[in-house]
Coordinates of C-alpha atoms in Angstrom, one line a residue:
M1274 CA 167.5 -49.1 69.5
S1275 CA 170.3 -51.4 70.1
P1276 CA 174.0 -50.3 69.6
T1277 CA 174.3 -52.4 66.2
D1278 CA 171.3 -50.3 65.0
L1279 CA 173.1 -47.1 65.5
A1280 CA 174.0 -45.3 62.3
V1281 CA 177.9 -45.1 61.9
P1282 CA 179.1 -41.9 60.5
L1283 CA 180.8 -42.2 57.0
L1284 CA 184.1 -40.8 58.6
I1285 CA 184.4 -43.5 61.2
I1286 CA 183.8 -46.2 58.4
F1287 CA 186.5 -44.5 56.5
L1288 CA 188.8 -44.7 59.7
Y1289 CA 188.1 -48.4 60.2
R1290 CA 188.9 -49.4 56.7
S1291 CA 192.0 -47.3 56.7
F1292 CA 193.2 -48.9 59.9
I1293 CA 192.5 -52.6 59.1
S1294 CA 194.1 -55.0 56.6
S1295 CA 193.8 -58.8 56.5
Q1296 CA 195.6 -62.0 55.5
A1297 CA 192.7 -64.4 55.3
A1298 CA 189.1 -63.7 54.1
L1299 CA 185.9 -64.6 55.8
P1300 CA 184.3 -66.9 56.6
L1301 CA 186.5 -68.3 59.3
Q1302 CA 186.0 -70.9 61.8
T1303 CA 187.7 -70.6 65.3
P1304 CA 187.7 -73.4 67.9
I1305 CA 186.0 -72.9 71.3
Q1306 CA 187.4 -74.9 74.1
K1307 CA 185.4 -75.8 77.5
D1308 CA 187.6 -75.5 80.6
H1309 CA 185.8 -78.1 82.9
S1310 CA 187.2 -76.7 86.0
T1311 CA 185.1 -73.5 85.7
S1312 CA 182.5 -74.4 83.0
Q1313 CA 184.0 -71.3 81.0
Y1314 CA 184.3 -71.5 77.2
V1315 CA 187.5 -70.0 75.9
I1316 CA 188.4 -68.7 72.5
T1317 CA 192.0 -68.2 71.3
A1318 CA 193.2 -65.0 69.6
Y1319 CA 196.2 -63.4 68.7
L1320 CA 197.1 -59.8 69.8
K1321 CA 200.0 -57.2 69.8
T1322 CA 202.8 -57.0 67.5
P1323 CA 204.5 -59.4 67.3
L1324 CA 201.2 -61.5 67.4
K1325 CA 200.9 -63.3 70.7
L1326 CA 198.7 -66.2 71.3
T1327 CA 195.9 -65.0 73.8
K1328 CA 193.1 -66.8 75.4
L1329 CA 189.8 -65.1 76.3
L1330 CA 186.6 -65.7 78.0
L1331 CA 183.9 -66.1 75.4
D1332 CA 181.0 -63.8 76.4
L1333 CA 177.9 -63.6 74.4
G1334 CA 177.0 -60.5 76.5
A1335 CA 180.0 -58.1 76.5
T1336 CA 180.0 -54.8 74.9
Y1337 CA 183.9 -54.6 74.3
T1338 CA 186.9 -57.0 74.5
W1339 CA 189.2 -56.3 77.4
V1340 CA 192.7 -57.7 78.1
N1341 CA 195.0 -57.6 81.2
C1342 CA 197.6 -54.8 80.1
D1343 CA 199.8 -55.0 83.3
D1344 CA 202.4 -56.8 81.3
Y1345 CA 201.3 -55.6 78.0
T1346 CA 204.0 -55.2 75.5
S1347 CA 203.6 -54.5 71.9
S1348 CA 205.2 -52.0 69.2
T1349 CA 202.0 -51.1 67.5
Y1350 CA 199.4 -50.2 70.3
R1351 CA 198.0 -46.6 70.6
H1352 CA 195.5 -45.0 72.7
V1353 CA 192.0 -43.7 71.7
P1354 CA 192.1 -39.8 72.0
C1355 CA 189.0 -38.6 73.9
N1356 CA 188.1 -36.3 71.0
S1357 CA 188.3 -38.9 68.1
S1358 CA 185.6 -40.2 66.1
I1359 CA 186.3 -43.7 67.2
A1360 CA 185.3 -42.7 70.8
N1361 CA 181.9 -42.1 69.7
L1362 CA 181.4 -45.7 69.0
L1363 CA 182.2 -46.5 72.5
G1364 CA 179.6 -44.4 74.3
A1365 CA 180.1 -41.7 76.8
Y1366 CA 182.2 -43.2 79.6
A1367 CA 185.2 -40.9 80.7
C1368 CA 188.4 -39.2 79.7
L1369 CA 191.7 -39.3 81.3
D1370 CA 193.6 -35.7 80.8
L1371 CA 196.9 -36.7 82.5
C1372 CA 198.5 -40.1 83.7
D1373 CA 200.0 -40.1 87.2
G1374 CA 203.1 -41.7 85.7
A1375 CA 204.7 -42.5 82.5
P1376 CA 202.1 -43.5 79.8
S1377 CA 201.7 -47.2 79.2
P1378 CA 199.1 -49.3 77.6
N1379 CA 197.1 -49.0 80.7
C1380 CA 197.4 -45.3 80.9
G1381 CA 197.5 -42.6 78.3
N1382 CA 197.2 -38.6 78.2
N1383 CA 194.1 -37.4 76.9
S1384 CA 192.8 -41.0 76.3
F1385 CA 189.4 -42.6 76.5
I1386 CA 188.8 -44.8 79.4
L1387 CA 186.3 -47.8 80.0
F1388 CA 185.0 -49.7 82.8
P1389 CA 185.4 -53.4 81.9
D1390 CA 183.6 -55.9 83.7
N1391 CA 184.4 -59.6 85.0
P1392 CA 181.1 -61.6 84.3
I1393 CA 182.4 -64.3 86.7
K1394 CA 183.4 -62.5 89.7
P1395 CA 182.4 -58.7 89.7
V1396 CA 185.2 -56.2 89.9
D1397 CA 185.5 -54.0 93.1
Y1398 CA 187.1 -50.9 91.8
K1399 CA 188.0 -49.9 95.2
K1400 CA 190.3 -52.7 95.4
V1401 CA 191.7 -52.8 91.8
N1402 CA 193.6 -49.6 91.4
G1403 CA 194.0 -47.6 88.3
V1404 CA 192.4 -46.7 85.1
N1405 CA 191.6 -48.7 82.1
T1406 CA 192.1 -47.1 78.8
A1407 CA 190.7 -48.1 75.4
I1408 CA 193.5 -49.0 73.2
I1409 CA 194.1 -49.9 69.5
D1410 CA 196.2 -52.9 68.3
S1411 CA 196.6 -55.7 66.1
F1412 CA 194.2 -58.7 66.7
A1413 CA 193.6 -61.9 64.8
L1414 CA 191.7 -65.1 64.7
S1415 CA 192.7 -68.1 63.4
S1416 CA 191.2 -69.6 60.4
T1417 CA 191.4 -73.1 61.1
T1418 CA 190.2 -74.3 57.8
Q1419 CA 192.5 -71.9 55.7
G1420 CA 195.6 -72.4 58.0
S1421 CA 195.9 -68.5 58.2
L1422 CA 194.9 -65.3 60.2
A1423 CA 192.0 -62.9 59.9
L1424 CA 193.8 -60.0 61.0
I1425 CA 192.6 -56.6 62.3
N1426 CA 195.4 -54.1 62.4
S1427 CA 193.4 -51.6 64.4
F1428 CA 191.2 -53.6 66.7
I1429 CA 189.4 -51.7 69.4
F1430 CA 189.5 -52.9 73.0
S1431 CA 189.9 -52.0 76.6
C1432 CA 192.9 -52.6 78.9
A1433 CA 192.3 -54.1 82.5
R1434 CA 194.6 -54.9 85.4
T1435 CA 195.5 -58.2 86.7
G1436 CA 192.8 -58.1 89.3
F1437 CA 190.2 -58.3 86.8
L1438 CA 191.1 -61.8 86.1
K1439 CA 190.0 -63.4 89.4
G1440 CA 187.6 -66.4 88.8
L1441 CA 188.6 -66.7 85.3
A1442 CA 190.0 -70.1 83.9
K1443 CA 193.7 -70.7 84.2
G1444 CA 195.6 -69.1 81.4
V1445 CA 192.7 -66.8 80.5
S1446 CA 194.0 -63.3 80.0
G1447 CA 190.7 -61.3 79.4
Q1448 CA 187.2 -61.3 77.7
A1449 CA 186.2 -61.7 74.1
A1450 CA 183.0 -59.7 73.4
L1451 CA 180.5 -61.3 71.0
G1452 CA 177.7 -59.0 72.3
R1453 CA 175.4 -56.6 70.4
S1454 CA 177.7 -53.4 70.1
N1455 CA 179.4 -51.4 67.6
V1456 CA 182.8 -52.6 68.8
S1457 CA 182.2 -56.5 69.4
I1458 CA 184.4 -58.9 67.4
P1459 CA 181.7 -59.8 65.0
V1460 CA 181.0 -56.2 64.1
Q1461 CA 184.6 -55.2 63.8
L1462 CA 185.1 -58.2 61.6
N1463 CA 182.2 -57.2 59.5
K1464 CA 183.5 -53.8 59.1
L1465 CA 186.4 -55.1 57.4
Y1466 CA 184.7 -57.8 55.4
T1467 CA 181.6 -55.9 54.4
S1468 CA 180.8 -58.3 51.5
Y1469 CA 180.0 -61.0 53.9
P1470 CA 177.1 -61.6 56.3
N1471 CA 177.2 -59.6 59.6
C1472 CA 176.7 -63.1 61.1
F1473 CA 178.2 -65.5 63.5
A1474 CA 177.3 -68.9 64.9
I1475 CA 178.6 -71.1 67.8
C1476 CA 178.4 -74.7 68.6
L1477 CA 179.8 -75.4 72.1
S1478 CA 181.1 -78.8 72.9
G1479 CA 181.1 -80.4 76.4
S1480 CA 184.1 -82.5 75.5
K1481 CA 187.1 -82.5 77.7
S1482 CA 189.6 -83.1 74.7
Q1483 CA 187.7 -81.8 71.5
P1484 CA 186.7 -78.3 71.0
G1485 CA 183.5 -76.8 69.6
V1486 CA 183.5 -73.9 66.8
A1487 CA 182.6 -70.5 66.4
H1488 CA 181.8 -69.4 62.6
F1489 CA 182.2 -65.7 61.6
G1490 CA 180.9 -64.4 58.5
S1491 CA 178.7 -67.0 57.2
R1492 CA 175.1 -68.2 57.3
G1493 CA 176.4 -71.6 56.1
P1494 CA 177.2 -74.3 55.2
Y1495 CA 178.0 -75.5 58.7
N1496 CA 179.6 -79.0 57.8
F1497 CA 179.9 -81.3 60.6
L1498 CA 181.1 -85.0 60.5
P1499 CA 179.7 -87.2 59.0
G1500 CA 178.9 -84.9 56.2
I1501 CA 176.0 -83.0 57.7
D1502 CA 175.2 -79.4 57.0
L1503 CA 173.5 -77.8 60.4
S1504 CA 172.5 -74.6 58.5
K1505 CA 169.8 -76.6 57.1
S1506 CA 168.4 -77.7 60.6
L1507 CA 167.8 -74.4 61.9
L1508 CA 164.5 -72.8 63.1
Y1509 CA 164.5 -69.0 63.5
T1510 CA 163.1 -66.5 66.0
P1511 CA 163.6 -62.7 66.5
L1512 CA 166.4 -61.3 68.4
I1513 CA 165.0 -58.7 70.7
S1514 CA 166.6 -55.5 72.0
N1515 CA 166.4 -54.6 75.6
P1516 CA 166.8 -50.7 75.8
F1517 CA 168.1 -50.9 79.3
G1518 CA 171.6 -52.5 79.6
K1519 CA 173.4 -52.6 82.9
D1520 CA 175.5 -49.5 81.9
S1521 CA 172.3 -47.4 81.5
D1522 CA 172.1 -44.4 83.8
P1523 CA 168.7 -43.1 85.0
D1524 CA 168.5 -40.4 82.7
K1525 CA 170.2 -41.9 79.7
P1526 CA 169.4 -45.5 78.9
R1527 CA 172.0 -47.7 77.3
A1528 CA 170.8 -50.8 75.1
S1529 CA 171.8 -54.2 76.5
P1530 CA 174.4 -55.9 74.7
D1531 CA 172.9 -59.3 75.6
Y1532 CA 170.9 -61.4 73.2
Y1533 CA 167.1 -61.6 74.1
I1534 CA 164.6 -63.9 72.5
G1535 CA 160.8 -64.0 73.1
L1536 CA 159.9 -67.1 75.3
S1537 CA 156.3 -67.4 75.5
S1538 CA 155.7 -70.5 77.5
I1539 CA 157.4 -73.6 78.7
K1540 CA 156.2 -77.3 78.5
V1541 CA 157.3 -80.3 80.2
N1542 CA 156.7 -83.7 78.5
G1543 CA 154.1 -81.7 76.2
K1544 CA 152.2 -80.1 79.2
M1545 CA 152.0 -76.4 79.7
V1546 CA 153.9 -75.1 83.0
A1547 CA 151.7 -72.5 84.6
L1548 CA 153.7 -69.4 84.6
N1549 CA 153.3 -65.7 85.3
K1550 CA 153.7 -64.7 81.7
S1551 CA 154.2 -61.2 82.7
L1552 CA 157.9 -62.3 83.8
L1553 CA 158.8 -63.4 80.3
A1554 CA 158.3 -59.9 78.8
I1555 CA 160.8 -57.2 79.0
D1556 CA 159.7 -54.4 81.3
G1557 CA 159.7 -51.3 78.9
E1558 CA 160.6 -49.0 81.8
T1559 CA 163.2 -50.9 83.8
G1560 CA 164.5 -53.5 81.3
S1561 CA 163.9 -56.3 83.8
G1562 CA 162.5 -59.6 82.7
G1563 CA 162.6 -61.4 79.5
T1564 CA 164.9 -64.2 78.4
K1565 CA 168.6 -64.0 77.3
I1566 CA 171.4 -66.3 76.2
S1567 CA 174.7 -66.5 78.1
T1568 CA 178.0 -68.4 77.7
V1569 CA 179.1 -67.1 81.1
V1570 CA 176.3 -68.8 83.3
P1571 CA 177.0 -72.3 83.5
Y1572 CA 173.2 -73.5 84.0
T1573 CA 170.0 -71.9 83.1
K1574 CA 168.8 -69.7 85.7
L1575 CA 165.1 -69.2 86.2
Q1576 CA 163.4 -66.6 88.1
S1577 CA 162.3 -68.0 91.8
S1578 CA 158.4 -68.4 90.9
I1579 CA 159.3 -69.7 87.5
Y1580 CA 161.7 -72.1 88.9
K1581 CA 159.4 -73.3 91.5
T1582 CA 156.4 -74.2 88.9
F1583 CA 158.8 -75.6 86.5
M1584 CA 160.4 -77.9 89.0
T1585 CA 157.2 -78.9 90.4
A1586 CA 156.0 -79.8 86.6
F1587 CA 159.2 -81.8 86.0
L1588 CA 158.9 -84.0 89.3
K1589 CA 155.4 -84.8 88.4
E1590 CA 156.1 -85.9 84.9
A1591 CA 159.4 -87.7 85.9
V1592 CA 157.5 -89.8 88.8
S1593 CA 155.0 -90.9 86.1
S1594 CA 154.8 -94.4 84.7
A1595 CA 156.6 -93.3 81.5
F1596 CA 159.8 -92.5 83.6
N1597 CA 159.3 -93.8 87.0
L1598 CA 162.0 -91.9 88.6
T1599 CA 162.3 -91.3 92.3
T1600 CA 164.5 -88.3 93.8
T1601 CA 167.2 -88.8 95.8
K1602 CA 169.3 -86.4 98.0
P1603 CA 170.4 -83.5 95.7
V1604 CA 174.0 -81.9 95.2
K1605 CA 174.4 -78.2 95.2
P1606 CA 173.6 -76.0 93.2
F1607 CA 170.8 -78.5 91.9
R1608 CA 167.8 -79.3 93.7
V1609 CA 166.4 -82.4 91.9
C1610 CA 168.6 -85.2 91.4
Y1611 CA 168.0 -89.0 90.7
P1612 CA 170.3 -92.2 91.1
A1613 CA 172.1 -92.5 87.7
S1614 CA 171.4 -96.3 88.0
A1615 CA 167.6 -95.6 87.6
V1616 CA 167.8 -93.5 84.7
K1617 CA 167.6 -95.2 81.2
S1618 CA 170.2 -93.9 78.5
T1619 CA 169.0 -93.0 75.1
Q1620 CA 170.9 -91.2 71.9
M1621 CA 169.5 -88.0 73.3
G1622 CA 171.0 -88.6 76.7
P1623 CA 169.2 -89.6 80.1
A1624 CA 165.6 -90.7 79.3
V1625 CA 163.7 -87.9 81.1
P1626 CA 160.8 -85.7 80.3
I1627 CA 161.5 -83.3 77.4
I1628 CA 161.5 -79.8 77.9
D1629 CA 160.0 -77.3 75.2
L1630 CA 160.8 -73.5 75.2
V1631 CA 158.0 -72.3 73.0
L1632 CA 159.2 -69.0 71.4
D1633 CA 157.6 -66.3 69.3
R1634 CA 155.1 -68.8 67.6
Q1635 CA 153.7 -72.2 68.8
E1636 CA 155.5 -74.1 66.1
V1637 CA 159.0 -72.4 66.9
V1638 CA 160.1 -74.5 69.8
W1639 CA 163.5 -75.0 71.3
K1640 CA 163.5 -78.7 72.5
I1641 CA 165.7 -79.6 75.4
F1642 CA 166.4 -83.3 75.8
G1643 CA 168.1 -85.2 78.4
S1644 CA 171.6 -84.5 77.3
N1645 CA 171.0 -80.8 78.1
S1646 CA 168.8 -81.0 80.8
M1647 CA 170.5 -83.4 82.9
V1648 CA 174.0 -83.1 84.6
R1649 CA 176.0 -86.1 85.6
I1650 CA 177.4 -85.9 89.2
T1651 CA 180.0 -88.6 90.0
K1652 CA 182.3 -88.1 93.1
K1653 CA 183.2 -90.6 95.9
S1654 CA 180.1 -92.8 96.4
V1655 CA 177.7 -90.7 94.5
D1656 CA 176.5 -91.1 91.2
L1657 CA 173.5 -89.0 90.1
W1658 CA 171.8 -87.2 87.2
C1659 CA 170.7 -83.7 88.3
L1660 CA 168.4 -81.4 86.5
G1661 CA 170.7 -78.7 85.4
F1662 CA 168.4 -75.6 86.0
V1663 CA 168.8 -73.4 89.1
D1664 CA 166.9 -70.9 91.0
G1665 CA 167.9 -67.4 89.8
G1666 CA 166.2 -65.5 92.6
V1667 CA 163.9 -62.6 92.1
N1668 CA 165.3 -60.7 89.2
P1669 CA 168.5 -59.7 90.9
M1670 CA 170.1 -56.3 90.3
V1671 CA 172.5 -56.1 87.6
S1672 CA 173.4 -52.7 88.3
S1673 CA 172.5 -50.0 91.0
W1674 CA 168.9 -49.7 89.3
I1675 CA 168.5 -52.2 86.6
R1676 CA 167.1 -55.7 87.4
G1677 CA 168.1 -58.7 85.4
P1678 CA 166.1 -60.9 83.1
S1679 CA 163.7 -63.8 84.4
V1680 CA 165.3 -66.4 82.4
V1681 CA 169.2 -66.8 81.5
I1682 CA 169.7 -69.8 79.4
G1683 CA 173.0 -71.3 80.4
G1684 CA 176.1 -72.7 78.6
Y1685 CA 175.3 -76.3 79.5
Q1686 CA 171.8 -76.0 77.7
L1687 CA 173.6 -74.7 74.7
E1688 CA 176.1 -77.4 74.2
D1689 CA 175.7 -79.5 71.0
N1690 CA 173.3 -77.1 69.7
M1691 CA 174.0 -74.9 66.9
L1692 CA 173.2 -71.2 67.4
Q1693 CA 173.5 -68.6 64.5
F1694 CA 173.2 -64.9 65.6
D1695 CA 172.4 -62.9 62.5
L1696 CA 173.1 -59.3 63.4
Q1697 CA 172.0 -58.0 60.1
W1698 CA 168.6 -59.5 60.0
K1699 CA 168.2 -59.5 63.9
K1700 CA 167.3 -63.1 64.2
L1701 CA 168.5 -66.3 66.0
G1702 CA 169.0 -69.6 64.3
F1703 CA 168.7 -72.6 66.6
S1704 CA 168.9 -76.2 66.1
S1705 CA 168.0 -77.7 69.3
S1706 CA 170.2 -80.8 70.1
I1707 CA 172.1 -81.9 67.0
L1708 CA 172.7 -85.3 68.6
S1709 CA 169.3 -86.0 67.1
R1710 CA 171.5 -85.5 63.7
G1711 CA 173.9 -88.2 64.5
T1712 CA 176.6 -85.5 65.2
N1713 CA 177.9 -83.2 67.9
C1714 CA 179.8 -80.0 68.4
A1715 CA 183.1 -81.6 68.7
N1716 CA 182.6 -83.2 65.1
F1717 CA 183.5 -80.1 63.1
K1718 CA 186.3 -81.0 60.9
F1719 CA 189.2 -78.6 61.6
S1720 CA 192.0 -78.1 59.1
T1721 CA 195.5 -79.9 60.0
K1722 CA 197.2 -76.8 58.6
H1723 CA 198.9 -74.6 61.2
V1724 CA 199.2 -70.8 61.2

């Protein structure tokens, strides 16, 4: 059972509603900007009192939002007491009885403490001193089409230390959690706006200047220039729960906050790739295997044996008379590259074999065209198109005893695709590349109003 499936006591619901107020109603649309130096996706929020603009790493697999509190100043923050009902939402982590020094956002007496994680560069807790308390404070997202803020007066998140920011894009102060949990941003918004769907959607842009967009509290319409409603272009597949998240203990499993989908097979140029299909299923005893979606992994990772057979199939089709492509010396982290001059251009990007991710039914197919499968590498005298999939190893460990998924669909493969995460009905809506509709994720028409 996933955290979002857990029954929340009426007392907690009452506490949420008594804590929260708003200045703008859902649905809301918030920009998502890509940082090209790190390939990270960044969302802008407002924290503290008075509200201060804060850039956060967008993470589909995070349980709770965290922010660097070493220089945190706010007149309204408060800690989560260890025995409070709200602490039940956060799970059984730890309690701090007494601070070593004066209480601060990072430390409160009799307060709940958490163990935030940096998905880009894992935190060495031996080198990063100090506890990380759960706190409650004002949090808002800008509603760019309404020119106002969607404000949660008592948003639950975790403090962290400056050392947790290593590897994050310049100016980013923490992580925005959009994962499957009771305290993710979409769920906390839904507890305020109960009349709106418990649903959010993202459309990531690879543009260096124009952002993509996140939609909260709406199943559509998702209107993009030139007058296209992308909610009408979605196919649907179930969201699968992995009962063993990385925070699981051997004697106490905790469901993963990641979004898993049921990948049943892969085709290249319409031809089935010979895979060990047992790797595509989640192991019911360890949680390893399966396919998840990630915004913090830049390129799709495939378990080693899957990668080898997939790469062989792609090479075979690319060299055929339909494409007539010959490889050249690759550039890390990629292993398959072609001279850019040899690759034709189409509306859907480079003319290369189409990759089909066949999901829960044969007719439910996520198509990956050249715009999402090939990465342009230009530096010095090099100009290449490289296959943007990487060898993910043999289900690497994500904790001391939990192994990871077999397939991680990375951010580059998500760009210019509309993805709808319906937490109420536990399903994913996906469009495949919206370039086929004559638009892209940078074509959402944001309001010119300012907050």
